[in-house]
Each structure stands twice: as C-alpha cells, then as structure tokens.
Coordinates of C-alpha atoms in Angstrom, one line a residue:
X1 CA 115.9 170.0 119.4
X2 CA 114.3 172.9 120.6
X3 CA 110.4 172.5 121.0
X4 CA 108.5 176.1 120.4
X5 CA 104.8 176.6 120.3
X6 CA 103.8 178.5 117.6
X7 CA 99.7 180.4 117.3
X8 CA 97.7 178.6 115.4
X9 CA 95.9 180.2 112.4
X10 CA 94.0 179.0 109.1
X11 CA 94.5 180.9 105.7
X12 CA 93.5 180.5 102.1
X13 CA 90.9 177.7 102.5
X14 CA 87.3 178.1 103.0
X15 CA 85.8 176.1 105.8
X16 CA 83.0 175.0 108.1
X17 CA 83.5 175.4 111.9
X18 CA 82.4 173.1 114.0
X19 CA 82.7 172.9 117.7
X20 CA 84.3 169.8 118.7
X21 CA 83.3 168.8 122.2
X22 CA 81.9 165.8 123.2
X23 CA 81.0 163.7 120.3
X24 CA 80.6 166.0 117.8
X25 CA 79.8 164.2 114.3
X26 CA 81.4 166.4 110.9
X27 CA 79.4 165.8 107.6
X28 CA 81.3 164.3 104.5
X29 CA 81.9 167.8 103.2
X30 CA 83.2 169.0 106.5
X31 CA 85.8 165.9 106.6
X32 CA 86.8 166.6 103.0
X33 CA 88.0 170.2 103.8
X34 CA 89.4 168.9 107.4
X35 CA 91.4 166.5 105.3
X36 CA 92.5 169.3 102.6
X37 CA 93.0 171.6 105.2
X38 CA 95.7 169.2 106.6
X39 CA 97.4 167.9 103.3
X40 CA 98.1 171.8 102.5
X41 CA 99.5 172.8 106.2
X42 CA 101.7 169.5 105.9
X43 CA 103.0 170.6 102.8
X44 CA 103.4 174.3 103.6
X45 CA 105.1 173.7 107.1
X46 CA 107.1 170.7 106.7
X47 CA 110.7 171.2 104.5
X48 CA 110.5 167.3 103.4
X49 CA 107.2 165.8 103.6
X50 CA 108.0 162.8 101.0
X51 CA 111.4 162.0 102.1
X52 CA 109.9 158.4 103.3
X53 CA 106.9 157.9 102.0
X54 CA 107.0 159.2 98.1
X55 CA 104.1 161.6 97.0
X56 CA 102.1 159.7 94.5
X57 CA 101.9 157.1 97.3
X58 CA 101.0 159.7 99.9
X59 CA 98.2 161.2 97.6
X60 CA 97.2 157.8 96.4
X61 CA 96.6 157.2 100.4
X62 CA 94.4 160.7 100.5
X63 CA 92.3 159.8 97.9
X64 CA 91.4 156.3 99.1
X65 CA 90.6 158.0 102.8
X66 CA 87.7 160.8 100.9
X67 CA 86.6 157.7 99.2
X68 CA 85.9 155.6 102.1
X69 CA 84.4 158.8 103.6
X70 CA 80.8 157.9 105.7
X71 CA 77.9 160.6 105.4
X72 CA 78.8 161.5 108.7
X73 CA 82.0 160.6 111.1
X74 CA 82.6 161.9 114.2
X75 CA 86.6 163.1 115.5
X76 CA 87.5 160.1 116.9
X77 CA 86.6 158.0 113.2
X78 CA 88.8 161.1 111.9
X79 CA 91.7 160.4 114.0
X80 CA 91.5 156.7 112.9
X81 CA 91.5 157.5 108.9
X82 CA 94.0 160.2 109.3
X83 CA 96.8 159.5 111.7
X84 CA 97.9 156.8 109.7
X85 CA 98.8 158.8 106.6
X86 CA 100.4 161.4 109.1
X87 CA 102.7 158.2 110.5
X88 CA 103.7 157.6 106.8
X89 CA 105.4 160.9 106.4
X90 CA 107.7 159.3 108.8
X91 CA 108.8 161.9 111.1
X92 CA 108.4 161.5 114.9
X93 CA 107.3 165.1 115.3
X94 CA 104.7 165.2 112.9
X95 CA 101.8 163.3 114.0
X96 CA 98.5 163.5 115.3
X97 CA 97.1 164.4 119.2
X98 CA 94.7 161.4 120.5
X99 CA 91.4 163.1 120.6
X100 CA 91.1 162.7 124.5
X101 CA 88.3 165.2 124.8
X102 CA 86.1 163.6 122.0
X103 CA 86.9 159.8 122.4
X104 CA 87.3 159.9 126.6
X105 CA 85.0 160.9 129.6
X106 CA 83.4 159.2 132.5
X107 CA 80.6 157.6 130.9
X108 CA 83.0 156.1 128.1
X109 CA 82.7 152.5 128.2
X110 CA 86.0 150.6 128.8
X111 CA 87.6 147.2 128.7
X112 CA 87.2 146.2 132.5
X113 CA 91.2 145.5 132.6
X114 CA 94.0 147.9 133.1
X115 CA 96.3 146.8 131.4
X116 CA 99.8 147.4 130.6
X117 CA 102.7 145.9 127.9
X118 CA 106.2 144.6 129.0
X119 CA 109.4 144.5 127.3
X120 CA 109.0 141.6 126.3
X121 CA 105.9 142.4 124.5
X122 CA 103.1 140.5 126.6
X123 CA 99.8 142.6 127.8
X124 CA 99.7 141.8 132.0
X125 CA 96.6 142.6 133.4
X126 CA 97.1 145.0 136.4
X127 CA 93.7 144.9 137.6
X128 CA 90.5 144.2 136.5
X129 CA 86.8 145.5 137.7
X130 CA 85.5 143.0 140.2
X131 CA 88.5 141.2 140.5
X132 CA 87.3 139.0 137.6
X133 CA 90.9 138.4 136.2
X134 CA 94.2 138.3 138.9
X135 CA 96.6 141.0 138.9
X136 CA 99.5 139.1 136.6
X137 CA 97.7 137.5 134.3
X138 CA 99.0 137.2 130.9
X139 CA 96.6 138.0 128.0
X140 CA 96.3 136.0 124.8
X141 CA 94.3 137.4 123.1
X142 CA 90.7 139.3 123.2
X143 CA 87.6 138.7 120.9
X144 CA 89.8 136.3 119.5
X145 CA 92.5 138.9 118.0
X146 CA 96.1 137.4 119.1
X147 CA 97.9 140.6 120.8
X148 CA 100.9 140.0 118.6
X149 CA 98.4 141.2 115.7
X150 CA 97.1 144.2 117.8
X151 CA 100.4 145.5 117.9
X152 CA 101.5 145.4 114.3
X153 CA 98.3 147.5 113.3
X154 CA 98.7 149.5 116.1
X155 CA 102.6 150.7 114.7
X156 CA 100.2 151.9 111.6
X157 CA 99.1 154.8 113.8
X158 CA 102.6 155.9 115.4
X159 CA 104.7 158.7 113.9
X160 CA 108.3 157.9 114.4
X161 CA 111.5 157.1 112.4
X162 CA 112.5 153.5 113.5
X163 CA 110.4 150.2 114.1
X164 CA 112.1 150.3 117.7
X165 CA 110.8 153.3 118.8
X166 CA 107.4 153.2 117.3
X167 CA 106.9 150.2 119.4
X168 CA 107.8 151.6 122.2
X169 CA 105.6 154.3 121.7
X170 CA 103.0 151.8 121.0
X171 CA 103.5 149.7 124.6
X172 CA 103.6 152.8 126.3
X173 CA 99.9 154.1 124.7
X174 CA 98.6 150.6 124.3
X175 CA 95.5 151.5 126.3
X176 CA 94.6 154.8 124.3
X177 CA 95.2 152.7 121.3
X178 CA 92.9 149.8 122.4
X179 CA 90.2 152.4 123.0
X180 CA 89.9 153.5 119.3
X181 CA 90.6 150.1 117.5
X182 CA 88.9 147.5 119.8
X183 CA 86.1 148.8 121.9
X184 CA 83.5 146.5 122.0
X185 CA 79.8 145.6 123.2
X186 CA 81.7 142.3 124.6
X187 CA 84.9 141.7 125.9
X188 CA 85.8 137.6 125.2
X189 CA 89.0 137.2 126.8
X190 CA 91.7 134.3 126.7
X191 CA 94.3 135.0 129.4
X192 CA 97.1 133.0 131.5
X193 CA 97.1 133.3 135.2
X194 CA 100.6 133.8 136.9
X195 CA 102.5 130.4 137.5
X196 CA 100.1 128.8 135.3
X197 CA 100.4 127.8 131.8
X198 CA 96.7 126.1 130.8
X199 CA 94.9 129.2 128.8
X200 CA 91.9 130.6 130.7
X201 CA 88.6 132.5 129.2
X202 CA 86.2 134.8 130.5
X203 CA 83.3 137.0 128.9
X204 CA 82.6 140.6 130.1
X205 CA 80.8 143.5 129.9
X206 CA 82.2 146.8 129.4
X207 CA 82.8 149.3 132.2
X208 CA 82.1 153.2 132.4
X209 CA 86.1 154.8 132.4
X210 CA 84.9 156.5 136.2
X211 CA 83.9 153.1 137.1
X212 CA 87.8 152.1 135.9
X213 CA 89.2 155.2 138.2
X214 CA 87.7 153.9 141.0
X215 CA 88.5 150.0 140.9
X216 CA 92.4 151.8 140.3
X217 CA 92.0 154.0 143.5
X218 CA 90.3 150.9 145.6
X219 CA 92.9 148.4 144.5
X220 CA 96.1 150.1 144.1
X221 CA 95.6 153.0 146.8
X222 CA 99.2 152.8 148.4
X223 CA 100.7 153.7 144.8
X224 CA 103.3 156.6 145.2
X225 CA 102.9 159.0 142.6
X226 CA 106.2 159.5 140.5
X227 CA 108.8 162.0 141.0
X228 CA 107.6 165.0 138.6
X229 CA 110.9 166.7 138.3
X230 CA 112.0 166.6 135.0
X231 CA 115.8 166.3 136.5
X232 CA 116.9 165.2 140.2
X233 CA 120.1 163.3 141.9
X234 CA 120.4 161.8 144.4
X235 CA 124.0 160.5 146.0
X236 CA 125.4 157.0 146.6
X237 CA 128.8 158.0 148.9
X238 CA 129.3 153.8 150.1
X239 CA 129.5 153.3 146.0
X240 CA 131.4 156.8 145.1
X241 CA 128.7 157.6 142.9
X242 CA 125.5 159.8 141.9
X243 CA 122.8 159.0 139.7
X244 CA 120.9 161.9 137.8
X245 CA 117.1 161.2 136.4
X246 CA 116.8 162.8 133.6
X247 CA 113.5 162.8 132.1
X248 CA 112.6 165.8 130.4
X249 CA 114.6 168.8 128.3
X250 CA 112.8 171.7 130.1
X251 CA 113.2 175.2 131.1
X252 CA 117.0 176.2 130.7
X253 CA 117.1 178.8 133.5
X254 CA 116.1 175.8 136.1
X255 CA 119.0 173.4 134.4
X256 CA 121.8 176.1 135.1
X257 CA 121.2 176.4 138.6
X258 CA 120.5 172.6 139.4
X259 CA 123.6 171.8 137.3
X260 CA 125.8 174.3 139.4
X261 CA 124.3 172.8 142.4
X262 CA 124.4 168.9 141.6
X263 CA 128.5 169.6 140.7
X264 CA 129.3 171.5 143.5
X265 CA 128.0 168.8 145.8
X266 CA 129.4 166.2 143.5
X267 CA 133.1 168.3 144.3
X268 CA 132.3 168.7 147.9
X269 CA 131.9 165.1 148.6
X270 CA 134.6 164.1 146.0
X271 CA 132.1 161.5 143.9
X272 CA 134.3 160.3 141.2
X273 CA 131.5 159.0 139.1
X274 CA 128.0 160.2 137.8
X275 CA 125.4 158.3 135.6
X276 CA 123.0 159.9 134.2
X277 CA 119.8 158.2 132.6
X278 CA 118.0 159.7 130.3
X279 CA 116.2 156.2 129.3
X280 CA 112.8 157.8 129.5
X281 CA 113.3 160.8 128.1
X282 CA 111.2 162.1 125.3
X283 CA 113.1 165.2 124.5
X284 CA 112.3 169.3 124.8
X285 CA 114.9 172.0 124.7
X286 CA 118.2 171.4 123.4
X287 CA 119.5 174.2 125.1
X288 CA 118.9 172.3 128.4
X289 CA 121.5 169.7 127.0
X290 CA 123.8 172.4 126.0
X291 CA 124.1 173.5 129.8
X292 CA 124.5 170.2 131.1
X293 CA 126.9 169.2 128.8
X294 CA 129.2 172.3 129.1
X295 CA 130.0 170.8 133.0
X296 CA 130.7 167.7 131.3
X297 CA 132.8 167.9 128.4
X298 CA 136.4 168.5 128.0
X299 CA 136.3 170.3 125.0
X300 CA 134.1 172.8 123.0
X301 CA 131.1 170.8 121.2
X302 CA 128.0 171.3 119.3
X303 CA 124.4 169.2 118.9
X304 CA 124.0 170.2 115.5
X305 CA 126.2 170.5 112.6
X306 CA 123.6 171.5 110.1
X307 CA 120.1 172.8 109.9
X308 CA 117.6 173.2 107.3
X309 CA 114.4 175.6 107.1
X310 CA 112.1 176.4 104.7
X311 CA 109.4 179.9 105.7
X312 CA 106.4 179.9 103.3
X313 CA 103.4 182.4 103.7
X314 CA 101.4 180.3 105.9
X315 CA 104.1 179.3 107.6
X316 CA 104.9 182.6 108.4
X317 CA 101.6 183.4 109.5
X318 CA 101.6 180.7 111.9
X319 CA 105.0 182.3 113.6
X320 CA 105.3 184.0 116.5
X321 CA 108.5 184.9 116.3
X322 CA 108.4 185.9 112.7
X323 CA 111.2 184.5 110.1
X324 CA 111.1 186.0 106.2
X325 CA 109.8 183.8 103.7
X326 CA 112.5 181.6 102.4
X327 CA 114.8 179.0 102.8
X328 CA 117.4 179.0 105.7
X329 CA 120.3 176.2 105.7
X330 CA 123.2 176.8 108.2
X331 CA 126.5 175.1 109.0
X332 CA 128.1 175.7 112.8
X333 CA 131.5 176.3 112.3
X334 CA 133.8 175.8 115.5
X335 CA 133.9 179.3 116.2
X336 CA 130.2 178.7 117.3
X337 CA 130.7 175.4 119.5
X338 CA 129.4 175.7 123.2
X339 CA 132.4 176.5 125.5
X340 CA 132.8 173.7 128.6
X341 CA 132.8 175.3 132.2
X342 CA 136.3 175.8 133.3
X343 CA 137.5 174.2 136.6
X344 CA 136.2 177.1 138.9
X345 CA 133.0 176.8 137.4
X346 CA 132.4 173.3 139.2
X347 CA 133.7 171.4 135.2
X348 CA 133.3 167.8 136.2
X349 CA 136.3 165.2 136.0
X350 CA 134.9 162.3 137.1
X351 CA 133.9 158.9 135.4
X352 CA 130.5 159.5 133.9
X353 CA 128.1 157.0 132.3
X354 CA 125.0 157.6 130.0
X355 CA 122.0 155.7 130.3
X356 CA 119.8 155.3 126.6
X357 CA 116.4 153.4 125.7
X358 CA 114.8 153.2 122.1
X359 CA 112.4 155.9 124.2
X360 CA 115.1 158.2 124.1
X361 CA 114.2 161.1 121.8
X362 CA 114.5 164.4 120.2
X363 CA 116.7 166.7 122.3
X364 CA 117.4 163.4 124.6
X365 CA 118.4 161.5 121.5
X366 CA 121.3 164.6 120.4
X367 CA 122.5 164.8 123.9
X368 CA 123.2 161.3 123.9
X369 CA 124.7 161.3 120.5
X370 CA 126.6 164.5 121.1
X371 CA 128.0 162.6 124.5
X372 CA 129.0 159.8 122.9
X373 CA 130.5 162.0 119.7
X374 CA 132.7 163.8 121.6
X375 CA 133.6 161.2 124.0
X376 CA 132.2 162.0 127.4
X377 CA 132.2 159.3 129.0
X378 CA 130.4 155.7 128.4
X379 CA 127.2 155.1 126.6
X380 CA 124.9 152.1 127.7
X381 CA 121.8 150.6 127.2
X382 CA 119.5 150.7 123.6
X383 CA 119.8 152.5 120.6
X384 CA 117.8 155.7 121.2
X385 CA 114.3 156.2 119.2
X386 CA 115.5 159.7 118.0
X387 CA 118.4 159.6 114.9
X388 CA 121.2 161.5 113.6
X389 CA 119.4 162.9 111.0
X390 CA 115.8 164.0 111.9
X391 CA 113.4 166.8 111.0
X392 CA 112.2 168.6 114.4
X393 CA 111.2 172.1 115.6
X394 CA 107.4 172.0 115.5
X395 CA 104.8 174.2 114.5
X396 CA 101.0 172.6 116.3
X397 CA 98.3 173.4 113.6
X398 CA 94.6 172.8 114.3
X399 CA 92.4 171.2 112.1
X400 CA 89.5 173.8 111.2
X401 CA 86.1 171.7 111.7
X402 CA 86.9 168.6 114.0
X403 CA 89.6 170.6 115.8
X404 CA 92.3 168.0 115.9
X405 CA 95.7 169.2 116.8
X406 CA 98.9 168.2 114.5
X407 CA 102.7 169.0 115.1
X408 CA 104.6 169.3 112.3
X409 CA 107.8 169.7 111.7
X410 CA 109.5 173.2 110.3
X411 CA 113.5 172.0 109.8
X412 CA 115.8 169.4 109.2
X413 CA 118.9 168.3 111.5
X414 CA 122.2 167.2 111.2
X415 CA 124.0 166.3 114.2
X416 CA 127.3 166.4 114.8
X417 CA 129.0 164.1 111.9
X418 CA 125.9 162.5 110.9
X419 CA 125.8 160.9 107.6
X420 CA 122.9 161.3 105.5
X421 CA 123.5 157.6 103.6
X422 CA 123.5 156.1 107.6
X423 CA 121.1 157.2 109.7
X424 CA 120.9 155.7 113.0
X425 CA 120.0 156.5 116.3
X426 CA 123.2 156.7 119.4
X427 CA 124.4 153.3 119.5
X428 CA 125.5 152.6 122.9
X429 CA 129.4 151.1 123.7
X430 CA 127.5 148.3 126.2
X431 CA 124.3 147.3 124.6
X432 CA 122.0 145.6 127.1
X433 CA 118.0 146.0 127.6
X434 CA 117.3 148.7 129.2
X435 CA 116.0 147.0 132.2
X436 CA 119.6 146.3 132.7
X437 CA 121.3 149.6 131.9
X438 CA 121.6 150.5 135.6
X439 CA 123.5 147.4 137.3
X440 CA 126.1 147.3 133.9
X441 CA 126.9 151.1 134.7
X442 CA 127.5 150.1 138.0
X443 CA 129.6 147.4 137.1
X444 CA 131.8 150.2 135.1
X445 CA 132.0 152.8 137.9
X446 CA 135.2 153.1 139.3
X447 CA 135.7 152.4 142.7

C-alpha cells in the first residue's frame, strides 16, 4: 500500500518543548503529556485502534505506564515504556522509530560482539573487539539470560500482525534491541565455538560504538557493500531464465521504464522464464506493483478490493494533501481494474515464479497476494509478514517534548477476495524456508 509522508503538526494539547538531542532527560510532567499527546493522535489518526488489543485493556496498559513513571526519564527509557503499548494495537504500520539519535553515538558503550541471528534462531558472533570470541561462535546466553528468553521479550516491542513476522523483525534488529534492553557495565558471556560442542565463558568490558566501527572496518574490510537498487535483473541464458531482486516498492516513474526495459530484453533473448523475489521486501508504493504487474498478468486485476478511511480534525491538519473530515469506504468495481500491457507493449508470456518470506510486507505482501489471486504464475517460499486484511497508509506524528516519531495508520485494506473471518498472509503453492526458495524455483523453470 501506498506509503505518503504527511507534515507533522500538534493541536489541542498544551505542552512543554524540549529539545531532544543527545540525552536529553523529560520531567514526569513532560512524559505524562508525551504519553497523552500520543494516546489522542492514535486515536484521532488511526480508523481501528482496538481491533486487537480491546480498549479497557489498552488504557489499563496507559495507566500502569504514568504510574511507573520516574521523576525524570530520558527518550530512550520513553521508547522502552511506550513502544510496547504501540505494538499491542497490532498493526505493522503503527509503531514507534528507535531513538537512534538519543540512545546511539560514538562514545555509546557497546557489547564488544557483532552479532547477528539466523533462521534458525541462534545469535553467531561475527566478530568481536580484540578477537576475544571467534567469528562463528554460537552464543548461549549473556549475563546469564538464555537468548531464547531475549527474544520472546524482545517480540513485546515489535509492531506487526503475525508472530512470524514480528520475529523476523526481531532477528533482523536484534542488535538495536539489545542496546536498550541489555546494556550492561559487564558483559558475562557463555558461547559455543564452531565445531565444538563444550560451552565456553568469557567476561568483558564494554566498548565505545566508534571503537565497534573500527574492529568491523579492520576485520571485515573486503566486505562488498549490497546492491542499493531497490529493483535489478540480471539474465541466466544457459538456464533460459532471469532473476529480478526486488527489494523495495519505490518511485513509480523508475519502475515503468525498468519494466519496459527488463521485458524487452527478456523478448530479445527469448527467456521463457522469470523469477522474481521479493523475499526481502518491506513494502512502499503500491502503484510500483501495479506497473509490474500489468506486464505480467493476463487479465485485468486489482490489489485492493476495499478501503476504509476515517478524516478527523487533527487528522486533517496533519494532511498535506487535504481530505474533508469524514469517513471514506470504497469498493473497486471491475470497471476500475488495472489493464495488462498488450503484446506490443513487451506483455510477458513466459513461466514466471514469485519468491516470498514472512519479511515480505505491505505493498510487497499485496503484490504477492494479488499474483497468486489472479494466478500469475507460481508462488514459493514463506507466508509473507503482511495480510489480507491490514490497516496501512501512514501519517508519521511526532511526539511534542521527547520528539519521538510514530507512524500510524489512516485506512483499512481489503485485498482482492480477502475474508475478514481468515486473515492470513499469501500462502505460497511450494512452501520451503526461504533459504531454499531460489534452488525449488529453479527446479520448476521450464527448460
């Protein structure tokens, strides 16, 4: 679904400003009003905040947050109380932005280890100041918390719909989470070296995070940085095949004219099949799916089969692009489905084979159920992290005295034939890890 960034703005509550660089510390009055502040944006933006988790429970969780309140808390302590309570609303677009500026700088002392999760849920160490711990090893567990129990309280701070994809979310910011929950004076660790099975210990001290950026440029200099496009291809002629990396929904204009280009190559050398993996995509503009999909699809076809909105007065004056205050539902009837290209506008008839993940998202999450709805081709892999039936579309609303950042959601979606009584995410026709989506899409290219 389509991503827009809206101005931010403040009305109807009295506040104290802060500025919030560095470790700037709000008083108990200040974190009250913060807290109000983002209760009553929640509710004013959001069509459906207690769809999951039900109001009195939701207040209940307010009230036990101002209670716990400290005469003084600085952003970071803010993020901690408060992102939970966001993740409750149970909406992957509505959460809270990690406090990088507040939390993170060169002088912030760090866990000597950089580390990084698997898919099989163990913590390998990739390298550690001084060498102190090989590259490989398997942690256990550190000050004597088992990782398997860092995890489950670290899904308590990620926004998201499904268990799947919160944890994904949570291997993929394991080290940001770490920061917040487990710093520490001391680091006691009990690891596993590779090819070894007797558990190993080792006590140290923390690092400064520049002193981490240098051990990373010093022991892993030869590291390539990753292709930044958000979509390339590249040809395999000896298999009859292309594979297109799809990582991000981004800038329409740019998706028509690689689209155009990638098929016309794809006709010129008479490739017969195409895979295309969005298994790390997180999502953006739907409209970028649109375009892709109208080369791909035999038939007219739609993301979205229903939308709802609701506009109040402070939702409004957070707009932009300005909507009337109200509520907006909308069906698309098929007069209004997206029209495939035509043959002489490069249409592609060739065998084509989706790649998914429990990290695919948002817009990446619809084009992947909208592929497999109207039967494009072959789906494999995970089921994605986004669902049928979702609320996206966000408005980003700062928080008036500690100056965190929360997206929230404006409307409601309904994809094509979703039912409200199953939501899922797209399940795929060959379910495998996604590890090994690629070599099983190979196996069903056609030769």
């Amino acid at each position: 679904m389509k991503i827009r960034i809206y101005t931010l703005a403040l009305l109807l509550i009295v506040v104290l400003k802060v500025n919030s660089q560095g470790n700037a510390m709000l008083c108990k009055e200040q974190a009250v009003s913060d807290i109000d502040s983002l209760v009553f944006a929640v509710s004013e933006i959001h069509p459906n905040m207690f769809a999951v988790c039900k109001q009195d429970e939701f207040m209940k969780m307010v009230s036990e947050i101002k209670q716990t309140l400290p005469d003084s808390i600085s952003v970071w302590e803010m993020y901690v109380k408060l992102q939970p309570l966001i993740a409750r609303i149970g909406d992957g677009h509505t959460s809270l932005f990690f406090p990088f500026n507040d939390v993170l700088n060169e002088n912030t002392p760090r866990i000597p280890v950089n580390m990084a999760v698997t898919n099989d849920n163990k913590v390998k160490v990739v390298f550690s100041v001084g060498n102190k711990i090989s590259a490989g090893s398997e942690i256990a567990r550190i000050n004597h918390v088992a990782i398997e129990d860092m995890f489950k309280k670290m899904l308590y701070y990620q926004s998201g719909e499904t268990e799947v994809y919160k944890m994904n979310k949570v291997h993929e910011n394991f080290s940001q989470f770490f920061l917040i929950l487990y710093s520490s004076d001391l680091y006691d660790i009990e690891y596993i070296e590779p090819g070894k099975t007797k558990v190993s210990r080792i006590v140290l001290k923390p690092c400064s995070s520049k002193e981490l950026v240098e051990w990373k440029k010093k022991t892993q200099p030869s590291v390539s940085k990753l292709n930044g496009e958000p979509y390339s291809f590249k040809l395999v002629p000896e298999k009859n095949m292309a594979i297109m990396d799809f990582k991000s929904f981004v800038n329409p204009n740019n998706m028509e004219m690689f689209a155009d280009s990638m098929f016309t190559t794809l006709r010129q050398n008479n490739i017969k099949n195409l895979i295309i993996d969005v298994r790390e995509n997180g999502g953006g503009d739907s409209r970028v799916g649109d375009i892709l999909l109208s080369y791909i699809s035999d038939k007219p076809f739609c993301q979205f089969q229903k939308y709802l909105a609701r506009v109040t007065p402070f939702t409004q004056e957070l707009m932009r692009n300005k909507m009337d205050i109200g509520w907006y539902y909308g069906e698309i009837g098929i007069e209004d489905f997206v029209q495939p290209k035509d043959h002489d506008e490069e249409h592609y008839r060739g065998n084509i084979i989706l790649l998914i993940s429990n990290h695919t998202f948002s817009s990446a999450s619809s084009f992947s159920w909208t592929f497999k709805e109207f039967g494009m081709g072959k789906v494999v892999g995970e089921e994605t992290g986004g669902v049928n039936v979702s609320f996206g579309d966000v408005i980003y609303y700062e928080m008036p005295n500690s100056g965190l950042i929360a997206s929230v959601s404006l409307k409601k979606f309904w994809q094509y034939n979703a039912d409200e009584n199953h939501i899922h995410g797209t399940i795929p026709d060959y379910c495998v890890p996604r590890e090994n989506a690629l070599s099983k899409a190979l196996e069903l290219c056609n030769p």
